[in-house]
Short mmCIF file of C-alpha atoms in Angstrom, two decimals:
data_model
loop_
_atom_site.label_atom_id
_atom_site.label_comp_id
_atom_site.label_asym_id
_atom_site.label_seq_id
_atom_site.Cartn_x
_atom_site.Cartn_y
_atom_site.Cartn_z
CA UNK A 39 -19.72 -2.10 17.94
CA UNK A 40 -17.74 -0.46 15.16
CA UNK A 41 -18.67 3.10 14.33
CA UNK A 42 -17.41 5.23 11.44
CA UNK A 43 -16.70 8.79 12.46
CA UNK A 44 -18.03 11.47 10.11
CA UNK A 45 -14.56 13.03 10.21
CA UNK A 46 -12.79 9.82 9.16
CA UNK A 47 -15.03 8.13 6.57
CA UNK A 48 -15.12 8.47 2.78
CA UNK A 49 -17.52 11.41 2.92
CA UNK A 50 -15.05 13.58 4.84
CA UNK A 51 -12.27 13.19 2.26
CA UNK A 52 -14.61 13.57 -0.75
CA UNK A 53 -15.87 16.87 0.65
CA UNK A 54 -12.27 18.10 0.43
CA UNK A 55 -12.34 19.92 -2.94
CA UNK A 56 -8.64 19.52 -3.68
CA UNK A 57 -8.65 15.84 -2.77
CA UNK A 58 -11.68 15.39 -5.04
CA UNK A 59 -9.73 16.84 -7.98
CA UNK A 60 -6.79 14.51 -7.28
CA UNK A 61 -9.07 11.49 -6.84
CA UNK A 62 -10.88 12.06 -10.16
CA UNK A 63 -7.56 12.69 -11.90
CA UNK A 64 -6.27 9.39 -10.50
CA UNK A 65 -9.35 7.52 -11.72
CA UNK A 66 -8.97 8.94 -15.24
CA UNK A 67 -5.19 8.50 -15.50
CA UNK A 68 -5.23 4.97 -14.03
CA UNK A 69 -7.99 3.91 -16.44
CA UNK A 70 -5.91 5.34 -19.28
CA UNK A 71 -2.74 3.62 -18.06
CA UNK A 72 -4.39 0.20 -17.70
CA UNK A 73 -6.15 0.67 -21.02
CA UNK A 74 -2.97 1.51 -22.89
CA UNK A 75 -1.27 -1.66 -21.58
CA UNK A 76 -4.04 -3.71 -23.18
CA UNK A 77 -3.83 -1.79 -26.47
CA UNK A 78 -0.04 -2.18 -26.54
CA UNK A 79 -0.29 -5.95 -26.17
CA UNK A 80 -3.08 -6.22 -28.77
CA UNK A 81 -1.01 -4.15 -31.18
CA UNK A 82 2.11 -6.29 -30.69
CA UNK A 83 0.04 -9.46 -31.12
CA UNK A 84 -1.41 -8.12 -34.39
CA UNK A 85 2.00 -7.05 -35.69
CA UNK A 86 4.08 -10.08 -34.66
CA UNK A 87 1.95 -12.96 -33.30
CA UNK A 88 5.01 -13.72 -31.16
CA UNK A 89 5.18 -14.56 -27.46
CA UNK A 90 8.78 -13.35 -27.38
CA UNK A 91 7.77 -9.91 -28.61
CA UNK A 92 4.98 -9.90 -26.03
CA UNK A 93 7.58 -10.49 -23.31
CA UNK A 94 9.59 -7.53 -24.66
CA UNK A 95 6.61 -5.15 -24.45
CA UNK A 96 5.88 -6.35 -20.88
CA UNK A 97 9.49 -5.67 -19.89
CA UNK A 98 9.32 -2.27 -21.62
CA UNK A 99 6.62 -1.04 -19.24
CA UNK A 100 7.93 -2.92 -16.17
CA UNK A 101 11.69 -2.30 -16.18
CA UNK A 102 11.56 1.55 -15.92
CA UNK A 103 10.23 1.07 -12.39
CA UNK A 104 13.60 -0.42 -11.44
CA UNK A 105 15.72 2.15 -13.28
CA UNK A 106 13.98 5.43 -12.51
CA UNK A 107 12.08 5.08 -9.22
CA UNK A 108 14.97 6.39 -7.09
CA UNK A 109 15.46 9.44 -9.32
CA UNK A 110 11.71 10.02 -9.32
CA UNK A 111 11.75 10.11 -5.53
CA UNK A 112 14.42 12.82 -5.55
CA UNK A 113 12.43 14.84 -8.10
CA UNK A 114 9.31 14.60 -5.96
CA UNK A 115 11.19 15.77 -2.85
CA UNK A 116 13.00 18.60 -4.67
CA UNK A 117 10.12 19.91 -6.76
CA UNK A 118 6.49 20.78 -6.20
CA UNK A 119 4.32 17.64 -6.32
CA UNK A 120 1.82 19.56 -8.45
CA UNK A 121 4.47 20.47 -11.02
CA UNK A 122 5.65 16.84 -11.25
CA UNK A 123 2.09 15.53 -11.71
CA UNK A 124 1.10 18.14 -14.31
CA UNK A 125 4.32 17.59 -16.29
CA UNK A 126 3.98 13.79 -16.10
CA UNK A 127 0.42 13.73 -17.43
CA UNK A 128 1.19 16.33 -20.12
CA UNK A 129 4.20 14.32 -21.32
CA UNK A 130 2.08 11.17 -21.47
CA UNK A 131 -0.33 13.01 -23.77
CA UNK A 132 2.65 13.46 -26.12
CA UNK A 133 3.87 9.86 -25.87
CA UNK A 134 0.38 8.48 -26.60
CA UNK A 135 0.17 10.84 -29.58
CA UNK A 136 3.51 9.36 -30.67
CA UNK A 137 1.89 5.92 -31.06
CA UNK A 138 -0.59 7.40 -33.54
CA UNK A 139 2.16 9.19 -35.48
CA UNK A 140 4.37 6.10 -35.81
CA UNK A 141 1.47 3.82 -36.76
CA UNK A 142 0.95 5.98 -39.85
CA UNK A 143 4.61 6.63 -40.71
CA UNK A 144 6.62 3.48 -39.93
CA UNK A 145 6.49 -0.21 -40.89
CA UNK A 146 8.17 -3.47 -39.94
CA UNK A 147 11.08 -3.51 -37.51
CA UNK A 148 11.26 0.28 -37.30
CA UNK A 149 7.66 0.41 -36.10
CA UNK A 150 8.28 -2.27 -33.47
CA UNK A 151 11.40 -0.47 -32.23
CA UNK A 152 9.47 2.81 -31.99
CA UNK A 153 6.63 1.11 -30.07
CA UNK A 154 9.02 -0.47 -27.56
CA UNK A 155 10.82 2.85 -27.09
CA UNK A 156 7.58 4.81 -26.60
CA UNK A 157 6.31 2.22 -24.11
CA UNK A 158 9.56 2.46 -22.16
CA UNK A 159 9.43 6.28 -22.13
CA UNK A 160 5.75 6.40 -21.14
CA UNK A 161 6.35 3.96 -18.28
CA UNK A 162 9.40 5.95 -17.14
CA UNK A 163 7.26 9.11 -16.99
CA UNK A 164 4.69 7.22 -14.92
CA UNK A 165 7.39 6.46 -12.32
CA UNK A 166 7.48 10.20 -11.52
CA UNK A 167 3.70 10.63 -11.37
CA UNK A 168 2.93 7.82 -8.91
CA UNK A 169 5.17 8.90 -5.98
CA UNK A 170 4.15 12.55 -6.49
CA UNK A 171 0.49 11.55 -6.27
CA UNK A 172 1.03 9.36 -3.19
CA UNK A 173 3.08 12.09 -1.47
CA UNK A 174 0.33 14.65 -2.13
CA UNK A 175 -2.47 12.71 -0.40
CA UNK A 176 -1.21 13.32 3.19
CA UNK A 177 -0.71 17.01 2.38
CA UNK A 178 -4.33 17.34 1.24
CA UNK A 179 -6.16 15.31 3.90
CA UNK A 180 -3.87 15.25 6.95
CA UNK A 181 -3.00 12.25 9.10
CA UNK A 182 -6.46 11.84 10.65
CA UNK A 183 -8.18 11.06 7.33
CA UNK A 184 -5.24 9.36 5.60
CA UNK A 185 -6.48 5.77 6.08
CA UNK A 186 -9.87 6.61 4.50
CA UNK A 187 -8.17 8.50 1.66
CA UNK A 188 -5.87 5.54 0.90
CA UNK A 189 -8.79 3.12 1.05
CA UNK A 190 -10.68 5.27 -1.46
CA UNK A 191 -7.64 5.46 -3.75
CA UNK A 192 -7.17 1.66 -3.59
CA UNK A 193 -10.86 1.13 -4.25
CA UNK A 194 -10.60 3.40 -7.28
CA UNK A 195 -7.44 1.60 -8.40
CA UNK A 196 -9.27 -1.74 -8.36
CA UNK A 197 -12.19 -0.32 -10.32
CA UNK A 198 -9.98 1.43 -12.88
CA UNK A 199 -7.99 -1.76 -13.48
CA UNK A 200 -11.24 -3.43 -14.51
CA UNK A 201 -12.43 -0.34 -16.37
CA UNK A 202 -9.20 0.02 -18.32
CA UNK A 203 -8.30 -3.61 -19.02
CA UNK A 204 -11.74 -5.22 -19.30
CA UNK A 205 -14.07 -2.45 -20.53
CA UNK A 206 -12.41 0.70 -21.91
CA UNK A 207 -9.58 -0.75 -23.99
CA UNK A 208 -11.36 -3.83 -25.44
CA UNK A 209 -14.44 -1.79 -26.37
CA UNK A 210 -12.28 0.99 -27.77
CA UNK A 211 -10.25 -1.38 -29.96
CA UNK A 212 -13.40 -3.18 -31.13
CA UNK A 213 -15.55 -0.10 -31.85
CA UNK A 214 -12.99 2.61 -32.65
CA UNK A 215 -9.89 0.76 -33.78
CA UNK A 216 -6.41 0.92 -32.27
CA UNK A 217 -5.48 4.37 -33.57
CA UNK A 218 -8.68 6.06 -32.34
CA UNK A 219 -8.35 4.27 -28.97
CA UNK A 220 -4.95 5.92 -28.60
CA UNK A 221 -6.64 9.27 -29.29
CA UNK A 222 -9.22 8.55 -26.55
CA UNK A 223 -6.44 7.68 -24.08
CA UNK A 224 -4.56 10.89 -24.96
CA UNK A 225 -7.71 12.90 -24.24
CA UNK A 226 -8.05 11.14 -20.86
CA UNK A 227 -4.48 12.05 -19.92
CA UNK A 228 -5.20 15.64 -20.99
CA UNK A 229 -8.27 15.74 -18.72
CA UNK A 230 -6.19 14.42 -15.80
CA UNK A 231 -3.60 17.14 -16.51
CA UNK A 232 -6.26 19.84 -16.27
CA UNK A 233 -7.64 18.47 -12.98
CA UNK A 234 -4.20 18.25 -11.35
CA UNK A 235 -3.43 21.81 -12.48
CA UNK A 236 -6.35 22.98 -10.28
CA UNK A 237 -4.59 21.80 -7.09
CA UNK A 238 -2.82 24.36 -4.90
CA UNK A 239 0.91 24.45 -5.48
CA UNK A 240 3.03 22.97 -2.70
CA UNK A 241 6.56 24.11 -1.94
CA UNK A 242 9.65 21.93 -2.62
CA UNK A 243 10.63 20.02 0.51
CA UNK A 244 14.36 19.37 -0.08
CA UNK A 245 17.09 22.00 -0.31
CA UNK A 246 20.17 21.47 -2.46
CA UNK A 247 23.59 20.89 -0.89
CA UNK A 248 25.99 23.36 -2.52
CA UNK A 249 29.05 21.52 -1.15
CA UNK A 250 28.48 18.48 -3.37
CA UNK A 251 28.52 18.02 -7.15
CA UNK A 252 25.21 17.20 -8.84
CA UNK A 253 26.00 13.47 -9.17
CA UNK A 254 27.32 13.24 -5.61
CA UNK A 255 24.25 15.05 -4.34
CA UNK A 256 21.86 12.76 -6.20
CA UNK A 257 23.65 9.65 -4.90
CA UNK A 258 23.70 11.02 -1.35
CA UNK A 259 19.96 11.77 -1.49
CA UNK A 260 19.18 8.30 -2.83
CA UNK A 261 21.22 6.75 -0.01
CA UNK A 262 19.50 9.00 2.53
CA UNK A 263 16.11 7.67 1.41
CA UNK A 264 17.31 4.07 1.63
CA UNK A 265 18.85 4.61 5.08
CA UNK A 266 15.65 6.18 6.33
CA UNK A 267 13.55 3.21 5.20
CA UNK A 268 15.92 0.66 6.73
CA UNK A 269 16.16 2.57 10.02
CA UNK A 270 12.36 2.80 10.49
CA UNK A 271 11.08 -0.67 11.37
CA UNK A 272 7.43 0.13 10.74
CA UNK A 273 8.09 1.66 7.30
CA UNK A 274 10.50 -1.11 6.26
CA UNK A 275 7.96 -3.72 7.34
CA UNK A 276 5.14 -1.97 5.44
CA UNK A 277 7.24 -1.75 2.24
CA UNK A 278 8.25 -5.42 2.59
CA UNK A 279 4.59 -6.43 2.89
CA UNK A 280 3.57 -4.33 -0.13
CA UNK A 281 6.48 -5.68 -2.20
CA UNK A 282 5.56 -9.26 -1.32
CA UNK A 283 1.95 -8.55 -2.25
CA UNK A 284 2.86 -7.01 -5.62
CA UNK A 285 5.10 -9.97 -6.47
CA UNK A 286 2.47 -12.49 -5.39
CA UNK A 287 -0.22 -10.74 -7.44
CA UNK A 288 1.83 -10.85 -10.66
CA UNK A 289 2.90 -14.44 -10.02
CA UNK A 290 -0.65 -15.66 -9.44
CA UNK A 291 -1.80 -13.77 -12.55
CA UNK A 292 0.81 -15.73 -14.56
CA UNK A 293 -0.34 -19.04 -13.05
CA UNK A 294 -4.10 -18.39 -13.27
CA UNK A 295 -4.74 -19.68 -16.84
CA UNK A 296 -2.78 -22.89 -16.17
CA UNK A 297 -4.50 -23.26 -12.79
CA UNK A 298 -7.88 -23.11 -14.51
CA UNK A 299 -7.01 -25.58 -17.29
CA UNK A 300 -4.57 -28.07 -15.72
CA UNK A 301 -5.81 -28.11 -12.13
CA UNK A 302 -9.51 -27.21 -12.28
CA UNK A 303 -9.96 -28.66 -15.81
CA UNK A 304 -11.80 -25.56 -17.03
CA UNK A 305 -11.31 -23.26 -20.01
CA UNK A 306 -8.57 -20.59 -19.48
CA UNK A 307 -11.16 -17.81 -19.41
CA UNK A 308 -12.91 -19.61 -16.53
CA UNK A 309 -10.22 -18.29 -14.19
CA UNK A 310 -12.99 -15.74 -13.56
CA UNK A 311 -14.33 -18.21 -10.96
CA UNK A 312 -11.28 -17.33 -8.87
CA UNK A 313 -10.74 -13.68 -9.85
CA UNK A 314 -14.34 -12.48 -9.55
CA UNK A 315 -14.87 -13.60 -5.90
CA UNK A 316 -11.39 -12.31 -5.04
CA UNK A 317 -12.27 -8.96 -6.60
CA UNK A 318 -15.52 -8.83 -4.63
CA UNK A 319 -13.70 -9.60 -1.37
CA UNK A 320 -11.12 -6.93 -2.19
CA UNK A 321 -13.83 -4.38 -2.89
CA UNK A 322 -15.87 -5.01 0.28
CA UNK A 323 -12.81 -5.23 2.53
CA UNK A 324 -11.43 -1.94 1.15
CA UNK A 325 -14.72 -0.21 1.98
CA UNK A 326 -14.76 -1.63 5.52
CA UNK A 327 -11.11 -0.75 6.19
CA UNK A 328 -11.72 2.76 4.92
CA UNK A 329 -14.72 3.28 7.21
CA UNK A 330 -13.67 1.44 10.36
CA UNK A 331 -9.95 0.73 10.06
CA UNK A 332 -8.94 3.84 12.04
CA UNK A 333 -10.15 2.06 15.19
CA UNK A 334 -7.35 -0.54 14.93
CA UNK A 335 -3.58 -0.39 14.88
CA UNK A 336 -2.26 -0.27 11.32
CA UNK A 337 0.16 -3.17 11.86
CA UNK A 338 -2.57 -5.36 13.35
CA UNK A 339 -4.71 -4.92 10.25
CA UNK A 340 -1.90 -5.72 7.82
CA UNK A 341 -0.72 -8.73 9.86
CA UNK A 342 -4.28 -10.09 9.93
CA UNK A 343 -4.47 -9.58 6.19
CA UNK A 344 -1.20 -11.48 5.64
CA UNK A 345 -2.37 -14.43 7.73
CA UNK A 346 -5.73 -14.46 5.94
CA UNK A 347 -4.04 -14.31 2.54
CA UNK A 348 -1.54 -17.07 3.32
CA UNK A 349 -4.06 -19.46 4.89
CA UNK A 350 -6.72 -18.97 2.19
CA UNK A 351 -4.14 -19.40 -0.60
CA UNK A 352 -2.93 -22.62 1.04
CA UNK A 353 -6.53 -23.81 1.49
CA UNK A 354 -7.40 -22.96 -2.10
CA UNK A 355 -4.40 -24.95 -3.34
CA UNK A 356 -5.19 -27.98 -1.18
CA UNK A 357 -8.85 -27.97 -2.22
CA UNK A 358 -7.92 -27.66 -5.91
CA UNK A 359 -5.56 -30.63 -5.55
CA UNK A 360 -8.42 -32.81 -4.26
CA UNK A 361 -11.12 -31.86 -6.76
CA UNK A 362 -12.57 -35.36 -6.85
CA UNK A 363 -12.86 -35.78 -3.08
CA UNK A 364 -15.92 -33.59 -2.57
CA UNK A 365 -19.38 -35.14 -2.59
CA UNK A 366 -21.66 -32.80 -0.61
CA UNK A 367 -20.45 -29.46 -1.96
CA UNK A 368 -19.01 -28.29 -5.26
CA UNK A 369 -15.22 -27.76 -5.08
CA UNK A 370 -15.66 -24.59 -7.19
CA UNK A 371 -17.94 -23.22 -4.46
CA UNK A 372 -15.23 -23.82 -1.85
CA UNK A 373 -12.56 -22.32 -4.12
CA UNK A 374 -14.71 -19.25 -4.83
CA UNK A 375 -15.32 -18.77 -1.08
CA UNK A 376 -11.61 -19.02 -0.30
CA UNK A 377 -10.84 -16.61 -3.15
CA UNK A 378 -13.29 -14.11 -1.64
CA UNK A 379 -11.44 -14.12 1.70
CA UNK A 380 -8.10 -14.04 -0.13
CA UNK A 381 -9.19 -10.78 -1.80
CA UNK A 382 -10.33 -9.44 1.58
CA UNK A 383 -6.90 -10.21 3.01
CA UNK A 384 -5.19 -8.29 0.19
CA UNK A 385 -7.14 -5.12 1.05
CA UNK A 386 -6.30 -5.51 4.74
CA UNK A 387 -2.61 -5.47 3.81
CA UNK A 388 -2.57 -2.78 1.14
CA UNK A 389 -4.48 0.08 2.76
CA UNK A 390 -2.85 0.06 6.24
CA UNK A 391 0.66 -0.58 4.86
CA UNK A 392 0.41 2.32 2.41
CA UNK A 393 -0.90 4.53 5.20
CA UNK A 394 2.06 3.63 7.45
CA UNK A 395 4.48 4.38 4.62
CA UNK A 396 2.97 7.84 4.07
CA UNK A 397 2.12 9.05 7.57
CA UNK A 398 5.42 8.01 9.18
CA UNK A 399 7.64 9.61 6.53
CA UNK A 400 8.53 13.30 6.91
CA UNK A 401 7.38 15.41 3.95
CA UNK A 402 10.96 16.21 2.86
CA UNK A 403 11.78 12.52 2.33
CA UNK A 404 8.35 11.04 1.59
CA UNK A 405 8.84 11.00 -2.19
CA UNK A 406 12.03 8.95 -1.89
CA UNK A 407 10.37 6.53 0.54
CA UNK A 408 7.46 5.92 -1.83
CA UNK A 409 9.84 5.67 -4.80
CA UNK A 410 11.88 3.08 -2.86
CA UNK A 411 8.73 0.98 -2.59
CA UNK A 412 8.03 1.24 -6.34
CA UNK A 413 11.63 0.31 -7.14
CA UNK A 414 11.73 -2.73 -4.86
CA UNK A 415 8.30 -3.99 -5.93
CA UNK A 416 9.30 -3.86 -9.60
CA UNK A 417 12.76 -5.29 -8.98
CA UNK A 418 11.52 -8.22 -6.90
CA UNK A 419 8.53 -8.94 -9.17
CA UNK A 420 10.40 -9.21 -12.50
CA UNK A 421 12.23 -12.57 -11.94
CA UNK A 422 9.11 -14.49 -10.79
CA UNK A 423 7.08 -12.95 -13.60
CA UNK A 424 9.63 -14.17 -16.17
CA UNK A 425 10.45 -17.60 -14.75
CA UNK A 426 7.58 -18.84 -12.58
CA UNK A 427 5.85 -20.50 -15.52
CA UNK A 428 9.04 -22.35 -16.49
CA UNK A 429 9.60 -23.49 -12.89
CA UNK A 430 6.03 -24.80 -12.63
CA UNK A 431 6.42 -26.66 -15.93
CA UNK A 432 9.73 -28.24 -14.87
CA UNK A 433 8.31 -29.40 -11.53
CA UNK A 434 5.30 -30.82 -13.37
CA UNK A 435 7.59 -32.81 -15.66
CA UNK A 436 9.63 -34.13 -12.74
CA UNK A 437 6.46 -35.24 -10.92
CA UNK A 438 4.87 -36.59 -14.10
CA UNK A 439 1.78 -34.37 -13.79
CA UNK A 440 1.53 -30.77 -15.12
CA UNK A 441 -1.05 -29.80 -12.49
CA UNK A 442 1.27 -30.79 -9.65
CA UNK A 443 3.84 -28.27 -10.87
CA UNK A 444 1.39 -25.39 -10.48
CA UNK A 445 0.09 -26.69 -7.15
CA UNK A 446 3.63 -27.10 -5.77
CA UNK A 447 4.51 -23.51 -6.68
CA UNK A 448 1.28 -22.22 -5.14
CA UNK A 449 1.88 -24.17 -1.90
CA UNK A 450 5.38 -22.68 -1.73
CA UNK A 451 3.97 -19.16 -2.23
CA UNK A 452 1.36 -19.73 0.48
CA UNK A 453 4.00 -20.93 2.95
CA UNK A 454 6.16 -17.88 2.18
CA UNK A 455 3.21 -15.57 2.93
CA UNK A 456 2.42 -17.43 6.17
CA UNK A 457 6.08 -17.23 7.22
CA UNK A 458 6.21 -13.48 6.49
CA UNK A 459 2.94 -13.04 8.41
CA UNK A 460 4.43 -14.80 11.42
CA UNK A 461 7.60 -12.71 11.23
CA UNK A 462 5.50 -9.53 10.94
CA UNK A 463 3.45 -10.46 14.00
CA UNK A 464 6.63 -11.16 15.95
CA UNK A 465 8.22 -7.84 14.92
CA UNK A 466 5.04 -5.93 15.75
CA UNK A 467 4.66 -7.52 19.20
CA UNK A 468 8.30 -6.78 20.09
CA UNK A 469 7.73 -3.05 19.96
CA UNK A 470 4.65 -1.24 21.20
CA UNK A 471 3.33 1.76 19.24
CA UNK A 472 4.67 4.07 21.95
CA UNK A 473 8.07 2.42 21.89
CA UNK A 474 8.26 2.60 18.11
CA UNK A 475 7.41 6.30 18.18
CA UNK A 476 10.08 6.98 20.83
CA UNK A 477 12.63 5.14 18.72
CA UNK A 478 11.71 7.08 15.58
CA UNK A 479 11.81 10.43 17.40
CA UNK A 480 15.28 9.55 18.70
CA UNK A 481 16.35 8.78 15.14
CA UNK A 482 14.93 12.10 13.96
CA UNK A 483 16.87 13.98 16.66
CA UNK A 484 20.10 12.26 15.62
CA UNK A 485 19.45 13.22 12.00
CA UNK A 486 18.73 16.83 12.96
CA UNK A 487 22.04 17.01 14.81
CA UNK A 488 23.70 15.78 11.63
CA UNK A 489 22.04 18.49 9.57
CA UNK A 490 19.04 16.66 8.11
CA UNK A 491 15.78 18.60 7.71
CA UNK A 492 13.41 18.69 10.64
CA UNK A 493 10.42 16.36 10.53
CA UNK A 494 7.09 18.07 9.85
CA UNK A 495 4.04 18.18 12.08
CA UNK A 496 1.69 15.21 12.09
CA UNK A 497 -0.86 16.94 9.90
CA UNK A 498 1.06 18.96 7.29
CA UNK A 499 -0.80 21.35 5.04
CA UNK A 500 -0.19 22.01 1.40
#
């Protein structure tokens, strides 16, 4: 029988005053960030009515993750996490205020150029906040409560995505107008800035190398972070799983409207029949992993999640392709059930993999490890996001049926996930937890001989 320890559940981390400040700040800033994405797209639609311009605004808040994540990781390791988070939120107050200023002062192409530039800058600033926030969690809660803390953060992330995209921004635009919604978002970022400023200040983890020039030092530190990730099997595997998941999520989001209309023969907005059960499964699974997940090996949880995700996605696709073959039960009921377990699988991947990435990275390199994940997830996700719709359409034309194009792409995605799940299981079984730890300690000793900083204790304090 599974039992949640009082020292490892949600209650233990919420009772931590500093973690509570960070958690509330995350909820506010994530709601603001998701809300502003909606307002940006509504604004571009009102100004241009162009799909091409919509693609530009999407690239403007996606591409900075590729360009700046590595530099953000160095900043997080060199500076105090608190300083990085306070500065990031304060600067986003200014960039959101910039939208209001330009809406009243510019017109035409100059306004569009200013909006794209502000979106790019705001997203670039966010690349510094996210790794600083993720690197702070282990410092506040310690290794013992890290799984519960990550589960709570992922639960909040799911809720704030809905709050920002579905509730806050649409209601704000409808009731307040676009300009006043920007003011509301600026106030939210200001509140998050105040909350983060209440955290204790942590010390910088990385010392400068006076023998190298600034550019050489930056490049060396970026390479050091990459080498560390590649040399640690468990961390590399966790980042690979999270990157695959991020790419799959964006790809399925692009296919969802066409899946609803061409495959299920519903209205585009009826994709809710898939997303709502998936969201419910994600929510419940996140709670269960947060309360009981510490009783299982991290890799076992994420591998189970990958297999669940791949098999349910394949099942959902096969059921959708045979909509007319069901007589005793509604195909939508089967699809909704599969979507529920697909959402549960996502949570079983995300929470343990993020925990592995944080708890097995020394504090002096943790920012660069987390930034490496943000960089790869953005880099890998951009091509499918831009071209997956075109590929599905072309396959549909070749097969003479638009729905078959979407189904073929989804089957391919499911098989990729199942293959990765099998490879992850194989890699995990090859090395026991004890063997992996011995290997990592040996790597740390080699690095210390070469002059790298010493790894911290298992439960660092801020």
